[in-house]
Amino acid sequence: MARGLLPSYLLLLAQENLEFRLPEIKSLLSLCGGQFSSQQEIRINSPFWILSFPSEEMARGLMKRTVCAKSIFELWSQGKSAVELYTSLKNYPVEKMALEFLPFEGKVNLKNPEHIFWILEDYGMDPNNVPENPLDLYFGRWIADGQRELIESYSVKRRHFIGNTSMDACLSFIMANHGRVKPNDVVFDPFVGTGGLLISSAHFGAYVCGTDIDFNTVHGLGKASRKNQKWRGPDENIRANLRQYGLEKYYLDALVSDASKPIWRKEMLFDAIITDPPYGIREATRRTGSQKEILKATERGTENHISISSNYHLSDIFFDLLNSAAEYLVMGGRLVYWLPVYKPEYTEEIIPRHPCLKLISNCEQMLSSHTSRRLITMEKVKEFEDEDQYSHLLDYQSLLYKGHNSFREKYFSGVTKRIAKEEKDNQK
Ligand SMILES: C[S@@+](CC[C@H](N)C(=O)[O-])C[C@H]1O[C@@H](n2cnc3c(N)ncnc32)[C@H](O)[C@@H]1O
């Protein structure tokens, strides 16, 4: 086996959310002060990746955060058969072993072992075509497990306060990892809803806050989303959610506010903005009326405060979001958000851009045969100057995405067509 200067580690990944794994591992390695490097080409959909890092400490740092990887091993040998694995192991330099393990002598303590060694076998990725013998074998020293248990312990099924768009726990942690959230950061969610995305950031030690246009959601009032329950109870609010996980000290606040009209002072800077904007499938896309609309309504005597809502087009939501991220993120801070797309019309060109933000990753999650949402991660790389300076660029960008404004209609047209077809097929 070709060996470079850096030690090799075998990362064992979970076989789900495949597209999200590489950006997660890259983001976390950079958070631990390293960078992604492999001595061989990564088979992106495989559960086995061989990576190189300068230290075991970095491997441990990575595993303290990842929800995409299950375990990491110091890789001692690799082969296509047991014989090759053994030969490769014999060639493994003794000085690279943390201790002189081999030959294994002395008592084996299975209950409380000092070191655990694994043989892992790779049978390929086609469940319908599993070979008789493994394609690859690996031998290594176990170092650490990842954070997969968070998916269960933070499951929305047992969370006090949920809505019909509460983010799944695994994806929330992936988002915080793509956002490189770290202890003492300030993380903001402009479309906070039930605060699902605040929880994962707070778990990693960040102080969290959010805004939402919906008064009832922010104040934990109104109708409950759970079956067989009419009204929200006293423990159904964002603060209580954080308290449920022992994270209340990280809760700054949630405010009723319209994301299209940022409320922050210029010097207010966030380390990350992590959000799931509305796209009209389970919740309305709306914003408060413009000054003109408010004036008109006041003249008509129909409305006397600011709560007029008008439809908030998706293209405007995303361009407002990018603009406020460019303005309110610290340099190097990250924006992580979901962008809904109608697949037949998707090209990379429609991903909203901003001169101050660099696109880091773009991962797809299917919603239906013809729609998906993309997890977009961007990093602030340039100081925000005058808003007007960017308006012509943003107008052009907005044009590219405009076809997706009718995402709701396209989503439901496909769904209704499919149901109609299924009904027709059933009648045959
Ligand atoms: C997809 S949900 C967010 C769900 C959230 N991640 C959670 O875990 O509950 C989108 C939220 O955006 C809010 N919203 C819609 N228009 C808004 C606006 N103009 N400004 C701020 N929030 C808005 C909705 O009330 C809704 O709660």
Short mmCIF file of N, CA and C in Angstrom, two decimals, residues 25-139:
data_model
loop_
_atom_site.label_atom_id
_atom_site.label_comp_id
_atom_site.label_asym_id
_atom_site.label_seq_id
_atom_site.Cartn_x
_atom_site.Cartn_y
_atom_site.Cartn_z
N ILE A 25 -17.65 16.57 6.06
CA ILE A 25 -16.30 16.17 6.50
C ILE A 25 -15.29 17.29 6.19
N LYS A 26 -15.42 17.89 5.00
CA LYS A 26 -14.50 18.99 4.64
C LYS A 26 -14.65 20.16 5.62
N SER A 27 -15.92 20.52 5.91
CA SER A 27 -16.15 21.67 6.80
C SER A 27 -15.58 21.38 8.19
N LEU A 28 -15.79 20.15 8.67
CA LEU A 28 -15.34 19.83 10.02
C LEU A 28 -13.82 19.77 10.10
N LEU A 29 -13.20 19.24 9.04
CA LEU A 29 -11.73 19.19 9.07
C LEU A 29 -11.17 20.60 9.10
N SER A 30 -11.77 21.50 8.32
CA SER A 30 -11.25 22.87 8.33
C SER A 30 -11.51 23.51 9.69
N LEU A 31 -12.62 23.13 10.33
CA LEU A 31 -12.90 23.65 11.68
C LEU A 31 -11.84 23.15 12.68
N CYS A 32 -11.31 21.94 12.44
CA CYS A 32 -10.29 21.37 13.35
C CYS A 32 -8.88 21.82 12.92
N GLY A 33 -8.79 22.73 11.99
CA GLY A 33 -7.48 23.26 11.59
C GLY A 33 -6.79 22.42 10.53
N GLY A 34 -7.50 21.49 9.92
CA GLY A 34 -6.88 20.66 8.89
C GLY A 34 -7.51 20.92 7.54
N GLN A 35 -7.17 20.09 6.60
CA GLN A 35 -7.88 20.17 5.34
C GLN A 35 -8.08 18.78 4.76
N PHE A 36 -9.08 18.68 3.90
CA PHE A 36 -9.44 17.38 3.37
C PHE A 36 -8.34 16.89 2.44
N SER A 37 -7.82 15.70 2.71
CA SER A 37 -6.85 15.14 1.77
C SER A 37 -6.91 13.62 1.85
N SER A 38 -6.79 13.03 0.68
CA SER A 38 -6.87 11.58 0.62
C SER A 38 -5.73 11.08 -0.24
N GLN A 39 -5.20 9.90 0.13
CA GLN A 39 -4.09 9.38 -0.67
C GLN A 39 -4.60 8.60 -1.86
N GLN A 40 -5.87 8.41 -1.93
CA GLN A 40 -6.44 7.77 -3.11
C GLN A 40 -7.78 8.41 -3.41
N GLU A 41 -8.25 8.18 -4.62
CA GLU A 41 -9.50 8.82 -5.00
C GLU A 41 -10.65 8.31 -4.12
N ILE A 42 -11.45 9.24 -3.62
CA ILE A 42 -12.58 8.87 -2.77
C ILE A 42 -13.70 8.32 -3.65
N ARG A 43 -14.22 7.14 -3.29
CA ARG A 43 -15.44 6.66 -3.97
C ARG A 43 -16.59 7.27 -3.19
N ILE A 44 -17.14 8.31 -3.79
CA ILE A 44 -18.02 9.22 -3.06
C ILE A 44 -19.23 8.53 -2.43
N ASN A 45 -19.76 7.48 -3.06
CA ASN A 45 -20.94 6.81 -2.51
C ASN A 45 -20.60 5.60 -1.63
N SER A 46 -19.30 5.32 -1.49
CA SER A 46 -18.89 4.17 -0.69
C SER A 46 -18.93 4.51 0.81
N PRO A 47 -19.19 3.52 1.68
CA PRO A 47 -19.12 3.80 3.12
C PRO A 47 -17.68 3.86 3.65
N PHE A 48 -16.69 3.55 2.81
CA PHE A 48 -15.29 3.54 3.28
C PHE A 48 -14.48 4.62 2.56
N TRP A 49 -13.94 5.55 3.32
CA TRP A 49 -13.05 6.56 2.74
C TRP A 49 -11.71 6.50 3.46
N ILE A 50 -10.64 6.56 2.68
CA ILE A 50 -9.31 6.61 3.32
C ILE A 50 -8.82 8.06 3.25
N LEU A 51 -8.59 8.64 4.43
CA LEU A 51 -8.19 10.05 4.51
C LEU A 51 -6.84 10.16 5.20
N SER A 52 -6.20 11.29 5.01
CA SER A 52 -4.92 11.52 5.70
C SER A 52 -5.03 12.81 6.51
N PHE A 53 -4.67 12.73 7.78
CA PHE A 53 -4.58 13.94 8.59
C PHE A 53 -3.27 13.89 9.34
N PRO A 54 -2.84 15.09 9.80
CA PRO A 54 -1.56 15.12 10.52
C PRO A 54 -1.63 14.43 11.88
N SER A 55 -2.82 14.38 12.54
CA SER A 55 -2.79 13.86 13.90
C SER A 55 -4.07 13.10 14.27
N GLU A 56 -3.92 12.23 15.26
CA GLU A 56 -5.06 11.49 15.79
C GLU A 56 -6.03 12.45 16.47
N GLU A 57 -5.48 13.53 17.02
CA GLU A 57 -6.31 14.53 17.69
C GLU A 57 -7.32 15.11 16.70
N MET A 58 -6.88 15.33 15.47
CA MET A 58 -7.76 15.88 14.44
C MET A 58 -8.88 14.87 14.11
N ALA A 59 -8.49 13.60 14.06
CA ALA A 59 -9.49 12.55 13.80
C ALA A 59 -10.54 12.56 14.92
N ARG A 60 -10.08 12.71 16.15
CA ARG A 60 -11.02 12.73 17.29
C ARG A 60 -11.91 13.97 17.22
N GLY A 61 -11.32 15.11 16.84
CA GLY A 61 -12.08 16.37 16.72
C GLY A 61 -13.19 16.21 15.68
N LEU A 62 -12.86 15.58 14.56
CA LEU A 62 -13.84 15.34 13.50
C LEU A 62 -15.01 14.50 14.02
N MET A 63 -14.67 13.44 14.77
CA MET A 63 -15.71 12.50 15.23
C MET A 63 -16.59 13.09 16.33
N LYS A 64 -16.08 14.12 17.02
CA LYS A 64 -16.90 14.79 18.05
C LYS A 64 -18.04 15.56 17.41
N ARG A 65 -17.98 15.76 16.09
CA ARG A 65 -19.00 16.57 15.42
C ARG A 65 -19.81 15.85 14.34
N THR A 66 -19.20 14.89 13.66
CA THR A 66 -19.89 14.35 12.48
C THR A 66 -21.14 13.53 12.82
N VAL A 67 -22.19 13.76 12.02
CA VAL A 67 -23.35 12.85 12.11
C VAL A 67 -23.42 11.98 10.86
N CYS A 68 -22.52 12.24 9.90
CA CYS A 68 -22.52 11.45 8.66
C CYS A 68 -21.62 10.21 8.79
N ALA A 69 -20.60 10.28 9.65
CA ALA A 69 -19.68 9.15 9.78
C ALA A 69 -19.94 8.39 11.07
N LYS A 70 -19.76 7.08 11.00
CA LYS A 70 -20.01 6.24 12.18
C LYS A 70 -18.76 6.12 13.06
N SER A 71 -17.62 5.79 12.42
CA SER A 71 -16.40 5.53 13.20
C SER A 71 -15.16 5.88 12.38
N ILE A 72 -14.07 6.03 13.10
CA ILE A 72 -12.79 6.25 12.40
C ILE A 72 -11.74 5.30 12.97
N PHE A 73 -10.85 4.82 12.10
CA PHE A 73 -9.81 3.85 12.49
C PHE A 73 -8.47 4.33 11.96
N GLU A 74 -7.43 4.06 12.72
CA GLU A 74 -6.09 4.25 12.18
C GLU A 74 -5.84 3.06 11.26
N LEU A 75 -5.62 3.31 10.00
CA LEU A 75 -5.56 2.22 9.03
C LEU A 75 -4.16 1.60 9.03
N TRP A 76 -4.10 0.31 9.33
CA TRP A 76 -2.82 -0.39 9.39
C TRP A 76 -2.57 -1.22 8.14
N SER A 77 -3.64 -1.73 7.56
CA SER A 77 -3.40 -2.52 6.35
C SER A 77 -4.68 -2.66 5.54
N GLN A 78 -4.48 -2.99 4.27
CA GLN A 78 -5.60 -3.05 3.34
C GLN A 78 -5.26 -4.06 2.27
N GLY A 79 -6.23 -4.83 1.79
CA GLY A 79 -5.95 -5.79 0.73
C GLY A 79 -7.21 -6.28 0.07
N LYS A 80 -7.03 -6.98 -1.04
CA LYS A 80 -8.20 -7.51 -1.78
C LYS A 80 -8.55 -8.91 -1.30
N SER A 81 -7.66 -9.49 -0.47
CA SER A 81 -7.92 -10.82 0.09
C SER A 81 -7.28 -10.87 1.47
N ALA A 82 -7.57 -11.94 2.22
CA ALA A 82 -6.99 -12.07 3.56
C ALA A 82 -5.46 -12.13 3.48
N VAL A 83 -4.94 -12.79 2.43
CA VAL A 83 -3.48 -12.91 2.28
C VAL A 83 -2.87 -11.53 2.05
N GLU A 84 -3.50 -10.77 1.15
CA GLU A 84 -2.99 -9.41 0.87
C GLU A 84 -3.06 -8.53 2.12
N LEU A 85 -4.15 -8.71 2.87
CA LEU A 85 -4.32 -7.90 4.09
C LEU A 85 -3.19 -8.21 5.08
N TYR A 86 -2.86 -9.50 5.20
CA TYR A 86 -1.82 -9.95 6.12
C TYR A 86 -0.44 -9.44 5.67
N THR A 87 -0.19 -9.54 4.36
CA THR A 87 1.11 -9.07 3.84
C THR A 87 1.26 -7.57 4.08
N SER A 88 0.18 -6.87 3.79
CA SER A 88 0.21 -5.41 3.97
C SER A 88 0.44 -5.06 5.45
N LEU A 89 -0.16 -5.86 6.34
CA LEU A 89 0.00 -5.61 7.78
C LEU A 89 1.44 -5.84 8.21
N LYS A 90 2.06 -6.86 7.64
CA LYS A 90 3.46 -7.16 8.01
C LYS A 90 4.39 -6.03 7.59
N ASN A 91 3.95 -5.30 6.53
CA ASN A 91 4.77 -4.19 6.04
C ASN A 91 4.49 -2.88 6.77
N TYR A 92 3.51 -2.92 7.64
CA TYR A 92 3.17 -1.67 8.34
C TYR A 92 4.29 -1.32 9.31
N PRO A 93 4.89 -0.16 9.17
CA PRO A 93 6.07 0.16 9.98
C PRO A 93 5.75 0.21 11.48
N VAL A 94 6.55 -0.48 12.25
CA VAL A 94 6.32 -0.56 13.70
C VAL A 94 6.31 0.83 14.32
N GLU A 95 7.19 1.72 13.82
CA GLU A 95 7.26 3.06 14.44
C GLU A 95 5.97 3.85 14.24
N LYS A 96 5.12 3.40 13.26
CA LYS A 96 3.84 4.10 13.05
C LYS A 96 2.76 3.60 13.99
N MET A 97 3.02 2.52 14.67
CA MET A 97 2.04 2.03 15.64
C MET A 97 2.16 2.88 16.90
N ALA A 98 1.03 3.19 17.50
CA ALA A 98 1.07 4.03 18.70
C ALA A 98 1.86 3.35 19.80
N LEU A 99 1.72 2.04 19.89
CA LEU A 99 2.50 1.22 20.84
C LEU A 99 2.98 0.03 20.05
N GLU A 100 3.81 -0.75 20.62
CA GLU A 100 4.20 -1.97 19.91
C GLU A 100 3.17 -3.04 20.16
N PHE A 101 2.13 -3.06 19.32
CA PHE A 101 1.02 -3.98 19.55
C PHE A 101 1.34 -5.41 19.11
N LEU A 102 2.05 -5.50 18.00
CA LEU A 102 2.20 -6.81 17.37
C LEU A 102 3.52 -7.47 17.74
N PRO A 103 3.66 -8.76 17.91
CA PRO A 103 2.53 -9.70 17.93
C PRO A 103 1.68 -9.49 19.19
N PHE A 104 0.38 -9.79 19.07
CA PHE A 104 -0.50 -9.60 20.22
C PHE A 104 -0.14 -10.61 21.30
N GLU A 105 0.43 -10.13 22.39
CA GLU A 105 0.79 -11.03 23.49
C GLU A 105 0.10 -10.57 24.75
N GLY A 106 0.13 -11.37 25.77
CA GLY A 106 -0.47 -10.99 27.05
C GLY A 106 -1.96 -11.24 27.05
N LYS A 107 -2.59 -10.86 28.17
CA LYS A 107 -4.02 -11.16 28.37
C LYS A 107 -4.89 -10.24 27.53
N VAL A 108 -6.00 -10.81 27.06
CA VAL A 108 -6.96 -10.00 26.32
C VAL A 108 -8.11 -9.67 27.27
N ASN A 109 -8.38 -8.39 27.44
CA ASN A 109 -9.48 -7.97 28.31
C ASN A 109 -10.63 -7.51 27.43
N LEU A 110 -11.58 -8.43 27.21
CA LEU A 110 -12.66 -8.12 26.28
C LEU A 110 -13.66 -7.13 26.86
N LYS A 111 -13.79 -7.13 28.21
CA LYS A 111 -14.79 -6.26 28.83
C LYS A 111 -14.34 -4.81 28.82
N ASN A 112 -13.06 -4.61 29.05
CA ASN A 112 -12.59 -3.23 29.16
C ASN A 112 -11.27 -3.08 28.41
N PRO A 113 -11.33 -3.20 27.08
CA PRO A 113 -10.07 -3.24 26.32
C PRO A 113 -9.39 -1.87 26.25
N GLU A 114 -8.08 -1.91 26.23
CA GLU A 114 -7.32 -0.66 26.08
C GLU A 114 -7.35 -0.21 24.63
N HIS A 115 -7.32 -1.18 23.75
CA HIS A 115 -7.33 -0.88 22.31
C HIS A 115 -8.25 -1.87 21.62
N ILE A 116 -8.92 -1.39 20.59
CA ILE A 116 -9.83 -2.27 19.84
C ILE A 116 -9.37 -2.28 18.38
N PHE A 117 -9.20 -3.47 17.85
CA PHE A 117 -8.79 -3.60 16.44
C PHE A 117 -9.95 -4.17 15.63
N TRP A 118 -10.11 -3.66 14.45
CA TRP A 118 -11.23 -4.07 13.60
C TRP A 118 -10.72 -4.63 12.28
N ILE A 119 -11.45 -5.64 11.78
CA ILE A 119 -11.30 -6.01 10.36
C ILE A 119 -12.61 -5.60 9.71
N LEU A 120 -12.53 -4.82 8.67
CA LEU A 120 -13.75 -4.38 7.98
C LEU A 120 -13.74 -4.93 6.56
N GLU A 121 -14.89 -5.39 6.12
CA GLU A 121 -14.98 -5.98 4.78
C GLU A 121 -15.94 -5.17 3.93
N ASP A 122 -15.53 -4.85 2.73
CA ASP A 122 -16.36 -4.05 1.82
C ASP A 122 -16.94 -4.97 0.74
N TYR A 123 -18.27 -5.09 0.74
CA TYR A 123 -18.94 -5.95 -0.25
C TYR A 123 -19.58 -5.14 -1.38
N GLY A 124 -19.10 -3.92 -1.58
CA GLY A 124 -19.62 -3.12 -2.69
C GLY A 124 -20.91 -2.41 -2.32
N MET A 125 -21.49 -1.74 -3.31
CA MET A 125 -22.63 -0.88 -2.99
C MET A 125 -23.93 -1.33 -3.64
N ASP A 126 -23.89 -2.49 -4.31
CA ASP A 126 -25.11 -2.94 -4.98
C ASP A 126 -25.75 -4.05 -4.15
N PRO A 127 -26.85 -3.74 -3.42
CA PRO A 127 -27.45 -4.75 -2.55
C PRO A 127 -28.04 -5.93 -3.34
N ASN A 128 -28.27 -5.71 -4.64
CA ASN A 128 -28.83 -6.81 -5.45
C ASN A 128 -27.73 -7.66 -6.07
N ASN A 129 -26.51 -7.28 -5.83
CA ASN A 129 -25.41 -8.00 -6.46
C ASN A 129 -24.23 -8.09 -5.49
N VAL A 130 -24.45 -8.79 -4.38
CA VAL A 130 -23.41 -8.86 -3.34
C VAL A 130 -22.44 -9.99 -3.68
N PRO A 131 -21.15 -9.69 -3.81
CA PRO A 131 -20.20 -10.74 -4.16
C PRO A 131 -20.02 -11.75 -3.02
N GLU A 132 -19.54 -12.94 -3.36
CA GLU A 132 -19.34 -13.96 -2.33
C GLU A 132 -18.24 -13.56 -1.35
N ASN A 133 -17.17 -12.99 -1.92
CA ASN A 133 -16.05 -12.55 -1.09
C ASN A 133 -15.97 -11.04 -1.11
N PRO A 134 -15.43 -10.45 -0.02
CA PRO A 134 -15.35 -8.99 0.00
C PRO A 134 -14.44 -8.46 -1.12
N LEU A 135 -14.76 -7.26 -1.58
CA LEU A 135 -13.94 -6.63 -2.62
C LEU A 135 -12.67 -6.05 -2.02
N ASP A 136 -12.81 -5.56 -0.79
CA ASP A 136 -11.66 -4.97 -0.08
C ASP A 136 -11.75 -5.33 1.39
N LEU A 137 -10.58 -5.51 2.01
CA LEU A 137 -10.53 -5.75 3.46
C LEU A 137 -9.63 -4.70 4.09
N TYR A 138 -10.01 -4.28 5.29
CA TYR A 138 -9.21 -3.28 6.00
C TYR A 138 -8.95 -3.76 7.42
N PHE A 139 -7.77 -3.41 7.94
CA PHE A 139 -7.47 -3.71 9.34
C PHE A 139 -7.00 -2.40 9.98
#
